[in-house]
Amino acid sequence: YFEIPSTLLERDMLVVNKLQRVPAELNEAGVNRGTNYENQMIRFELDKSANKLLIRQSRPLPISPSEDAISQSVKDNYISPLIAGFKVEAYNNDSTSMLIKVNDIYDGTETSINNVFTNINLGTSSIKNLSRILSIKAFENNVVATSELTTKVTEGTTSVYVTVEVSSSLMLLPETPMTGRLDNARVGYFTNPLLSYSDGQQRVSKQQFITRWRLEPKPEDRERYLRGELVEPKKPIIIYIDPATPKKWVPYLIQGVNDWQAAFEKAGFKNAIFGKEAPTDDPTWSLEDARHSAIVYKPSDIPNASGPHVHDPRSGEILETHINWYHNVMSLLYNWYIVQAGAIDPGARKPMFDDELMGELVRFVSSHEVGHTLGL
């Protein structure tokens, strides 16, 4: 059951769905723990007449100046779909919160909000009586439901069962979206496109807003920041290192994150970003908590790494990242370095690099992937 406070009705929330455990066949194909397979924005709405709580998939409206007449037309022309409805099982004494049973939205079927199999190209929904909620955890601004979902896949005359474990985070978005920043083609940013209407235009335009982190000075440092002094941000970017990472590579992964500090100093912030080992003795800390960004280490033979991020679809604000670090990326680094530097570096002419050399190459990839998570 979920207890929904009435203060959260009509608030935008982001559903962030990630894989946690997968069969070996999918793992070898690059579908691994931490893979973000779907995001969608939703709102809870109360239908008092039917005593039902509804979930609406909330799609950002095109932008338009509030003072323009066409702004009203934009509001009148668009509607977002309803995707689920629940009987309100009970209210608290003063009716400021309501209780609903949520099993059906976490069972991986077509009407659920964590349907995984269509998103990883298996093209099916889960089997209801072979799927279940494993746990639900509540954090400061998000609730995470972990489910075990099973489907049956048929190829020709062969049928096999496929079971995956997924986490679905319900993250409360800022009540006031961050101010968006328009893209400039001279700088390579990932962008979040929104249609734009205004009374004065003669053709519809599509505004591209960049994806970026919300870095702001602390209120007491604002004047110093505007004078050009270096200040620490109100909320720095912290990227944790997965506890499952081989210990000898941890310092190099952290250094790859910290290498970006110099760039942020040019923007007026010191200590704006840093890598940190994930705590292993804090029961309240979890990689599943959507507030935490991390480099997630994966036992995979894929020679690669990637740096995706989750952002607010209303503004482009980056909310968190889980960098995918495949164990076998070191084979790619070995091949690159032996080809590019073997002629001048005796250290490259070995069947296995020294840890210091491989560590520097790991640091390079860490820094590169962090750049992607910064929106670049």
CSV table of C-alpha atoms in Angstrom, one decimal:
chain,number,residue,atom,x,y,z
A,1,TYR,CA,0.0,0.0,0.0
A,2,PHE,CA,1.0,3.6,-0.6
A,3,GLU,CA,-0.2,6.4,1.7
A,4,ILE,CA,-0.4,9.5,-0.6
A,5,PRO,CA,-0.5,12.9,1.1
A,6,SER,CA,-3.0,15.3,-0.5
A,7,THR,CA,-0.1,17.9,-0.7
A,8,LEU,CA,1.5,15.7,-3.4
A,9,LEU,CA,-1.6,15.6,-5.6
A,10,GLU,CA,-1.0,17.2,-9.0
A,11,ARG,CA,2.8,17.3,-8.3
A,12,ASP,CA,5.1,16.2,-11.1
A,13,MET,CA,7.0,13.0,-10.3
A,14,LEU,CA,9.5,11.0,-12.4
A,15,VAL,CA,9.4,7.3,-12.7
A,16,VAL,CA,13.0,6.0,-13.2
A,17,ASN,CA,13.1,2.3,-14.1
A,18,LYS,CA,16.4,0.4,-13.9
A,19,LEU,CA,17.5,-3.2,-14.3
A,20,GLN,CA,19.1,-4.8,-11.2
A,21,ARG,CA,19.7,-8.5,-12.0
A,22,VAL,CA,19.4,-10.2,-15.4
A,23,PRO,CA,20.0,-13.6,-17.0
A,24,ALA,CA,23.5,-14.3,-18.3
A,25,GLU,CA,22.4,-14.0,-21.9
A,26,LEU,CA,21.2,-10.5,-21.4
A,27,ASN,CA,24.3,-9.5,-19.3
A,28,GLU,CA,26.6,-10.7,-22.2
A,29,ALA,CA,24.5,-8.6,-24.6
A,30,GLY,CA,25.2,-5.4,-22.6
A,31,VAL,CA,21.9,-5.3,-20.7
A,32,ASN,CA,23.2,-5.1,-17.1
A,33,ARG,CA,22.6,-3.9,-13.6
A,34,GLY,CA,21.9,-0.2,-13.4
A,35,THR,CA,20.7,0.1,-17.0
A,36,ASN,CA,18.0,2.8,-17.1
A,37,TYR,CA,15.5,1.3,-19.5
A,38,GLU,CA,12.6,3.8,-19.2
A,39,ASN,CA,11.6,7.1,-17.6
A,40,GLN,CA,8.2,8.8,-17.6
A,41,MET,CA,6.7,11.7,-15.7
A,42,ILE,CA,3.4,11.2,-13.8
A,43,ARG,CA,0.9,12.9,-11.5
A,44,PHE,CA,-1.5,11.6,-8.9
A,45,GLU,CA,-5.1,13.0,-9.3
A,46,LEU,CA,-8.1,12.5,-7.0
A,47,ASP,CA,-11.5,11.8,-8.5
A,48,LYS,CA,-13.7,12.4,-5.4
A,49,SER,CA,-16.9,11.5,-7.1
A,50,ALA,CA,-15.7,8.0,-7.9
A,51,ASN,CA,-13.5,7.7,-4.8
A,52,LYS,CA,-10.5,6.9,-7.0
A,53,LEU,CA,-6.9,8.0,-7.3
A,54,LEU,CA,-5.8,8.3,-10.9
A,55,ILE,CA,-2.3,8.3,-12.3
A,56,ARG,CA,-1.8,10.6,-15.3
A,57,GLN,CA,1.3,10.4,-17.6
A,58,SER,CA,2.3,14.0,-17.4
A,59,ARG,CA,3.8,15.3,-20.7
A,60,PRO,CA,5.5,18.7,-20.8
A,61,LEU,CA,3.4,21.2,-22.7
A,62,PRO,CA,4.9,23.3,-25.5
A,63,ILE,CA,6.3,26.6,-24.2
A,64,SER,CA,4.6,29.9,-24.8
A,65,PRO,CA,4.8,33.4,-23.2
A,66,SER,CA,2.1,33.6,-20.6
A,67,GLU,CA,1.0,37.0,-21.8
A,68,ASP,CA,0.4,35.8,-25.4
A,69,ALA,CA,-3.1,34.8,-26.5
A,70,ILE,CA,-1.8,31.5,-28.0
A,71,SER,CA,-0.8,30.5,-24.5
A,72,GLN,CA,-4.4,29.8,-23.7
A,73,SER,CA,-4.8,27.8,-26.9
A,74,VAL,CA,-1.8,25.6,-25.9
A,75,LYS,CA,-3.5,24.8,-22.6
A,76,ASP,CA,-6.8,24.1,-24.3
A,77,ASN,CA,-5.4,21.8,-27.0
A,78,TYR,CA,-3.3,19.3,-25.1
A,79,ILE,CA,-4.2,16.5,-22.7
A,80,SER,CA,-2.0,13.8,-21.2
A,81,PRO,CA,-3.2,10.2,-20.9
A,82,LEU,CA,-4.5,8.4,-17.8
A,83,ILE,CA,-2.5,5.2,-17.2
A,84,ALA,CA,-3.9,3.8,-14.0
A,85,GLY,CA,-6.7,4.1,-11.5
A,86,PHE,CA,-7.0,2.9,-7.9
A,87,LYS,CA,-9.9,2.6,-5.4
A,88,VAL,CA,-9.1,4.7,-2.3
A,89,GLU,CA,-9.0,2.1,0.4
A,90,ALA,CA,-9.0,4.5,3.4
A,91,TYR,CA,-8.4,8.1,4.4
A,92,ASN,CA,-6.7,9.3,7.6
A,93,ASN,CA,-8.7,11.1,10.3
A,94,ASP,CA,-8.6,14.5,8.7
A,95,SER,CA,-8.6,13.3,5.1
A,96,THR,CA,-5.2,14.8,4.3
A,97,SER,CA,-3.8,11.5,3.0
A,98,MET,CA,-5.3,8.4,1.3
A,99,LEU,CA,-4.3,4.7,1.1
A,100,ILE,CA,-4.2,2.8,-2.2
A,101,LYS,CA,-3.1,-0.7,-3.1
A,102,VAL,CA,-0.2,-0.5,-5.7
A,103,ASN,CA,0.6,-4.1,-6.6
A,104,ASP,CA,-0.8,-3.8,-10.1
A,105,ILE,CA,1.5,-1.0,-11.2
A,106,TYR,CA,4.7,-2.9,-10.3
A,107,ASP,CA,3.8,-6.3,-11.8
A,108,GLY,CA,5.5,-5.7,-15.2
A,109,THR,CA,2.2,-6.1,-17.2
A,110,GLU,CA,1.1,-3.7,-20.0
A,111,THR,CA,-0.6,-1.4,-17.5
A,112,SER,CA,2.3,-1.2,-15.1
A,113,ILE,CA,4.8,1.6,-14.7
A,114,ASN,CA,7.8,-0.8,-14.7
A,115,ASN,CA,7.1,-2.8,-17.9
A,116,VAL,CA,10.6,-4.0,-18.8
A,117,PHE,CA,10.3,-6.6,-21.5
A,118,THR,CA,9.1,-4.4,-24.3
A,119,ASN,CA,11.9,-2.0,-23.5
A,120,ILE,CA,14.7,-4.6,-23.8
A,121,ASN,CA,13.3,-5.9,-27.1
A,122,LEU,CA,11.8,-9.1,-25.8
A,123,GLY,CA,8.4,-7.8,-26.9
A,124,THR,CA,6.2,-9.3,-24.2
A,125,SER,CA,4.7,-8.5,-20.8
A,126,SER,CA,5.3,-10.3,-17.6
A,127,ILE,CA,3.3,-13.3,-16.4
A,128,LYS,CA,1.3,-12.0,-13.5
A,129,ASN,CA,1.4,-15.1,-11.2
A,130,LEU,CA,5.2,-15.4,-11.8
A,131,SER,CA,5.9,-11.7,-10.9
A,132,ARG,CA,6.1,-10.1,-7.5
A,133,ILE,CA,7.2,-7.1,-5.5
A,134,LEU,CA,10.3,-7.9,-3.5
A,135,SER,CA,10.7,-4.7,-1.5
A,136,ILE,CA,9.6,-1.1,-1.2
A,137,LYS,CA,12.0,1.5,0.4
A,138,ALA,CA,11.2,5.1,1.1
A,139,PHE,CA,13.9,7.8,0.9
A,140,GLU,CA,13.9,11.6,1.3
A,141,ASN,CA,12.4,12.5,-2.1
A,142,ASN,CA,11.8,9.1,-3.7
A,143,VAL,CA,10.2,5.7,-3.2
A,144,VAL,CA,11.8,2.6,-4.7
A,145,ALA,CA,9.9,-0.5,-5.5
A,146,THR,CA,12.0,-3.6,-6.5
A,147,SER,CA,10.2,-6.3,-8.4
A,148,GLU,CA,11.0,-9.7,-9.8
A,149,LEU,CA,9.4,-10.1,-13.2
A,150,THR,CA,9.1,-13.2,-15.4
A,151,THR,CA,8.0,-13.6,-19.0
A,152,LYS,CA,8.0,-16.4,-21.6
A,153,VAL,CA,9.8,-15.9,-24.9
A,154,THR,CA,9.1,-18.1,-27.9
A,155,GLU,CA,11.5,-18.4,-30.9
A,156,GLY,CA,10.3,-20.9,-33.5
A,157,THR,CA,9.4,-24.0,-31.7
A,158,THR,CA,11.5,-23.2,-28.6
A,159,SER,CA,10.1,-21.4,-25.5
A,160,VAL,CA,12.2,-20.2,-22.5
A,161,TYR,CA,11.3,-18.3,-19.3
A,162,VAL,CA,13.2,-15.1,-18.7
A,163,THR,CA,13.3,-13.5,-15.2
A,164,VAL,CA,14.7,-10.1,-14.4
A,165,GLU,CA,14.8,-7.9,-11.3
A,166,VAL,CA,14.0,-4.2,-11.7
A,167,SER,CA,13.8,-1.2,-9.5
A,168,SER,CA,11.3,1.6,-10.1
A,169,SER,CA,12.0,4.9,-8.4
A,170,LEU,CA,9.2,7.4,-7.9
A,171,MET,CA,11.0,10.7,-7.6
A,172,LEU,CA,9.4,14.0,-6.6
A,173,LEU,CA,10.4,16.7,-9.0
A,174,PRO,CA,11.0,20.3,-7.9
A,175,GLU,CA,7.8,22.2,-7.5
A,176,THR,CA,9.3,25.0,-9.6
A,177,PRO,CA,11.4,23.7,-12.5
A,178,MET,CA,14.9,25.0,-12.9
A,179,THR,CA,15.2,27.7,-15.5
A,180,GLY,CA,16.1,26.1,-18.8
A,181,ARG,CA,19.1,27.2,-20.8
A,182,LEU,CA,19.0,27.3,-24.6
A,183,ASP,CA,21.4,25.2,-26.7
A,184,ASN,CA,24.2,26.8,-28.6
A,185,ALA,CA,25.4,24.7,-31.6
A,186,ARG,CA,29.0,25.7,-30.9
A,187,VAL,CA,29.1,23.5,-27.7
A,188,GLY,CA,28.1,19.8,-27.9
A,189,TYR,CA,25.4,19.3,-25.3
A,190,PHE,CA,22.7,16.7,-25.0
A,191,THR,CA,19.4,18.6,-25.4
A,192,ASN,CA,15.8,18.4,-24.4
A,193,PRO,CA,13.6,19.7,-27.2
A,194,LEU,CA,10.3,21.5,-26.6
A,195,LEU,CA,7.9,23.1,-29.2
A,196,SER,CA,7.7,26.9,-28.8
A,197,TYR,CA,4.6,29.0,-29.8
A,198,SER,CA,4.2,32.8,-29.6
A,199,ASP,CA,1.9,35.4,-31.0
A,200,GLY,CA,4.7,37.1,-33.0
A,201,GLN,CA,6.2,34.1,-34.8
A,202,GLN,CA,5.5,33.2,-38.4
A,203,ARG,CA,6.6,29.6,-38.0
A,204,VAL,CA,6.6,27.2,-35.1
A,205,SER,CA,10.1,26.7,-33.6
A,206,LYS,CA,11.5,23.9,-31.6
A,207,GLN,CA,13.6,25.2,-28.6
A,208,GLN,CA,16.5,23.0,-27.6
A,209,PHE,CA,17.3,23.2,-23.9
A,210,ILE,CA,20.6,21.7,-22.7
A,211,THR,CA,20.8,19.1,-20.0
A,212,ARG,CA,22.8,20.4,-17.1
A,213,TRP,CA,23.1,20.1,-13.3
A,214,ARG,CA,21.6,22.7,-11.0
A,215,LEU,CA,24.7,24.4,-9.5
A,216,GLU,CA,23.9,27.5,-7.4
A,217,PRO,CA,25.9,29.5,-4.8
A,218,LYS,CA,24.8,29.3,-1.2
A,219,PRO,CA,22.6,32.3,-0.3
A,220,GLU,CA,25.3,33.8,2.0
A,221,ASP,CA,27.8,33.5,-0.9
A,222,ARG,CA,25.8,34.9,-3.7
A,223,GLU,CA,27.3,38.4,-3.6
A,224,ARG,CA,30.8,36.9,-3.5
A,225,TYR,CA,30.0,34.7,-6.5
A,226,LEU,CA,28.7,37.6,-8.5
A,227,ARG,CA,31.9,39.5,-7.8
A,228,GLY,CA,33.8,36.6,-9.4
A,229,GLU,CA,35.1,34.9,-6.2
A,230,LEU,CA,35.3,31.1,-6.0
A,231,VAL,CA,32.6,29.7,-3.8
A,232,GLU,CA,31.3,26.2,-3.0
A,233,PRO,CA,27.9,25.3,-4.5
A,234,LYS,CA,24.9,24.8,-2.4
A,235,LYS,CA,24.6,21.2,-3.6
A,236,PRO,CA,27.8,19.7,-5.1
A,237,ILE,CA,27.8,16.8,-7.6
A,238,ILE,CA,28.9,13.7,-5.8
A,239,ILE,CA,29.6,10.5,-7.8
A,240,TYR,CA,30.0,7.4,-5.6
A,241,ILE,CA,32.1,4.4,-6.5
A,242,ASP,CA,30.2,1.1,-6.5
A,243,PRO,CA,31.4,-1.1,-3.5
A,244,ALA,CA,31.8,-4.0,-6.0
A,245,THR,CA,34.6,-2.2,-7.8
A,246,PRO,CA,38.1,-3.9,-7.6
A,247,LYS,CA,39.9,-1.8,-4.9
A,248,LYS,CA,43.0,-1.0,-7.0
A,249,TRP,CA,41.0,0.9,-9.6
A,250,VAL,CA,39.0,3.0,-7.1
A,251,PRO,CA,41.6,5.8,-6.7
A,252,TYR,CA,41.8,6.2,-10.4
A,253,LEU,CA,38.1,6.3,-10.9
A,254,ILE,CA,37.8,9.0,-8.2
A,255,GLN,CA,40.6,11.0,-9.8
A,256,GLY,CA,38.8,10.9,-13.2
A,257,VAL,CA,35.8,12.5,-11.5
A,258,ASN,CA,37.9,15.1,-9.6
A,259,ASP,CA,39.7,16.1,-12.8
A,260,TRP,CA,36.6,18.1,-13.7
A,261,GLN,CA,37.0,20.4,-10.7
A,262,ALA,CA,39.3,22.8,-12.7
A,263,ALA,CA,36.5,23.3,-15.3
A,264,PHE,CA,34.0,24.2,-12.7
A,265,GLU,CA,36.4,26.7,-11.1
A,266,LYS,CA,36.3,28.5,-14.4
A,267,ALA,CA,32.5,28.8,-13.8
A,268,GLY,CA,33.0,30.2,-10.3
A,269,PHE,CA,32.7,27.1,-8.2
A,270,LYS,CA,35.3,25.2,-6.1
A,271,ASN,CA,34.8,21.7,-4.9
A,272,ALA,CA,31.8,21.5,-7.3
A,273,ILE,CA,32.3,17.8,-8.1
A,274,PHE,CA,34.1,14.9,-6.5
A,275,GLY,CA,34.3,11.2,-6.5
A,276,LYS,CA,33.7,9.3,-3.2
A,277,GLU,CA,33.7,5.7,-2.1
A,278,ALA,CA,30.1,4.5,-1.4
A,279,PRO,CA,29.6,3.9,2.3
A,280,THR,CA,29.4,0.2,3.3
A,281,ASP,CA,28.5,0.7,7.0
A,282,ASP,CA,25.5,3.0,6.6
A,283,PRO,CA,22.2,1.0,6.5
A,284,THR,CA,20.4,4.2,5.3
A,285,TRP,CA,22.6,4.5,2.2
A,286,SER,CA,21.6,2.7,-1.0
A,287,LEU,CA,22.6,2.7,-4.6
A,288,GLU,CA,18.9,2.4,-5.3
A,289,ASP,CA,18.2,5.8,-3.8
A,290,ALA,CA,17.6,8.1,-6.8
A,291,ARG,CA,19.4,11.0,-5.0
A,292,HIS,CA,22.8,9.2,-5.4
A,293,SER,CA,24.9,9.1,-8.6
A,294,ALA,CA,27.5,6.4,-9.0
A,295,ILE,CA,29.9,4.6,-11.2
A,296,VAL,CA,28.4,1.1,-11.3
A,297,TYR,CA,30.9,-1.8,-11.9
A,298,LYS,CA,29.6,-4.6,-14.1
A,299,PRO,CA,31.0,-8.1,-14.6
A,300,SER,CA,30.7,-8.0,-18.4
A,301,ASP,CA,32.9,-8.9,-21.4
A,302,ILE,CA,31.8,-5.8,-23.3
A,303,PRO,CA,34.8,-3.6,-23.9
A,304,ASN,CA,33.2,-0.2,-23.2
A,305,ALA,CA,31.8,2.2,-20.6
A,306,SER,CA,28.9,4.7,-20.9
A,307,GLY,CA,27.8,7.8,-19.1
A,308,PRO,CA,24.0,8.3,-19.3
A,309,HIS,CA,22.0,10.6,-17.0
A,310,VAL,CA,18.4,11.1,-15.8
A,311,HIS,CA,17.0,14.6,-16.3
A,312,ASP,CA,13.8,16.6,-15.5
A,313,PRO,CA,11.9,16.6,-18.9
A,314,ARG,CA,10.4,20.0,-18.0
A,315,SER,CA,13.8,21.9,-17.8
A,316,GLY,CA,16.7,19.7,-18.7
A,317,GLU,CA,18.0,19.6,-15.1
A,318,ILE,CA,20.2,16.6,-14.6
A,319,LEU,CA,19.0,14.7,-11.5
A,320,GLU,CA,21.4,11.8,-11.2
A,321,THR,CA,23.6,9.4,-13.1
A,322,HIS,CA,24.7,5.8,-13.0
A,323,ILE,CA,27.8,5.4,-15.2
A,324,ASN,CA,28.0,1.9,-16.7
A,325,TRP,CA,31.5,0.6,-16.2
A,326,TYR,CA,32.1,-2.8,-17.9
A,327,HIS,CA,35.0,-4.8,-16.5
A,328,ASN,CA,36.3,-5.6,-20.0
A,329,VAL,CA,36.8,-1.9,-20.9
A,330,MET,CA,40.4,-2.5,-19.9
A,331,SER,CA,40.9,-4.8,-23.0
A,332,LEU,CA,39.9,-1.8,-25.2
A,333,LEU,CA,42.3,0.4,-23.3
A,334,TYR,CA,45.1,-2.1,-23.7
A,335,ASN,CA,44.6,-2.4,-27.4
A,336,TRP,CA,44.4,1.4,-27.9
A,337,TYR,CA,47.5,2.1,-25.9
A,338,ILE,CA,49.7,-0.7,-27.3
A,339,VAL,CA,48.8,0.5,-30.9
A,340,GLN,CA,49.1,4.3,-30.2
A,341,ALA,CA,52.1,4.3,-27.8
A,342,GLY,CA,53.9,1.0,-28.2
A,343,ALA,CA,56.5,2.6,-30.4
A,344,ILE,CA,57.6,5.1,-27.8
A,345,ASP,CA,56.6,3.6,-24.4
A,346,PRO,CA,58.4,0.4,-23.3
A,347,GLY,CA,55.6,0.0,-20.7
A,348,ALA,CA,53.1,-0.6,-23.6
A,349,ARG,CA,55.2,-3.6,-24.8
A,350,LYS,CA,53.9,-6.1,-22.2
A,351,PRO,CA,51.3,-8.8,-22.2
A,352,MET,CA,49.8,-7.1,-19.1
A,353,PHE,CA,50.3,-3.5,-18.2
A,354,ASP,CA,51.6,-2.4,-14.8
A,355,ASP,CA,48.7,-1.3,-12.5
A,356,GLU,CA,49.9,2.3,-12.6
A,357,LEU,CA,49.7,2.5,-16.4
A,358,MET,CA,46.3,0.8,-16.6
A,359,GLY,CA,45.1,3.0,-13.7
A,360,GLU,CA,45.9,6.1,-15.7
A,361,LEU,CA,44.0,4.7,-18.6
A,362,VAL,CA,41.1,3.9,-16.3
A,363,ARG,CA,41.3,7.5,-15.1
A,364,PHE,CA,41.0,8.8,-18.6
A,365,VAL,CA,37.8,6.8,-19.3
A,366,SER,CA,36.3,7.8,-16.0
A,367,SER,CA,36.9,11.5,-16.8
A,368,HIS,CA,35.4,11.0,-20.3
A,369,GLU,CA,32.2,9.3,-19.1
A,370,VAL,CA,31.8,11.9,-16.3
A,371,GLY,CA,31.8,14.5,-19.1
A,372,HIS,CA,28.7,12.8,-20.6
A,373,THR,CA,27.0,12.8,-17.3
A,374,LEU,CA,27.5,16.5,-17.1
A,375,GLY,CA,25.5,16.9,-20.2
A,376,LEU,CA,28.3,17.1,-22.8
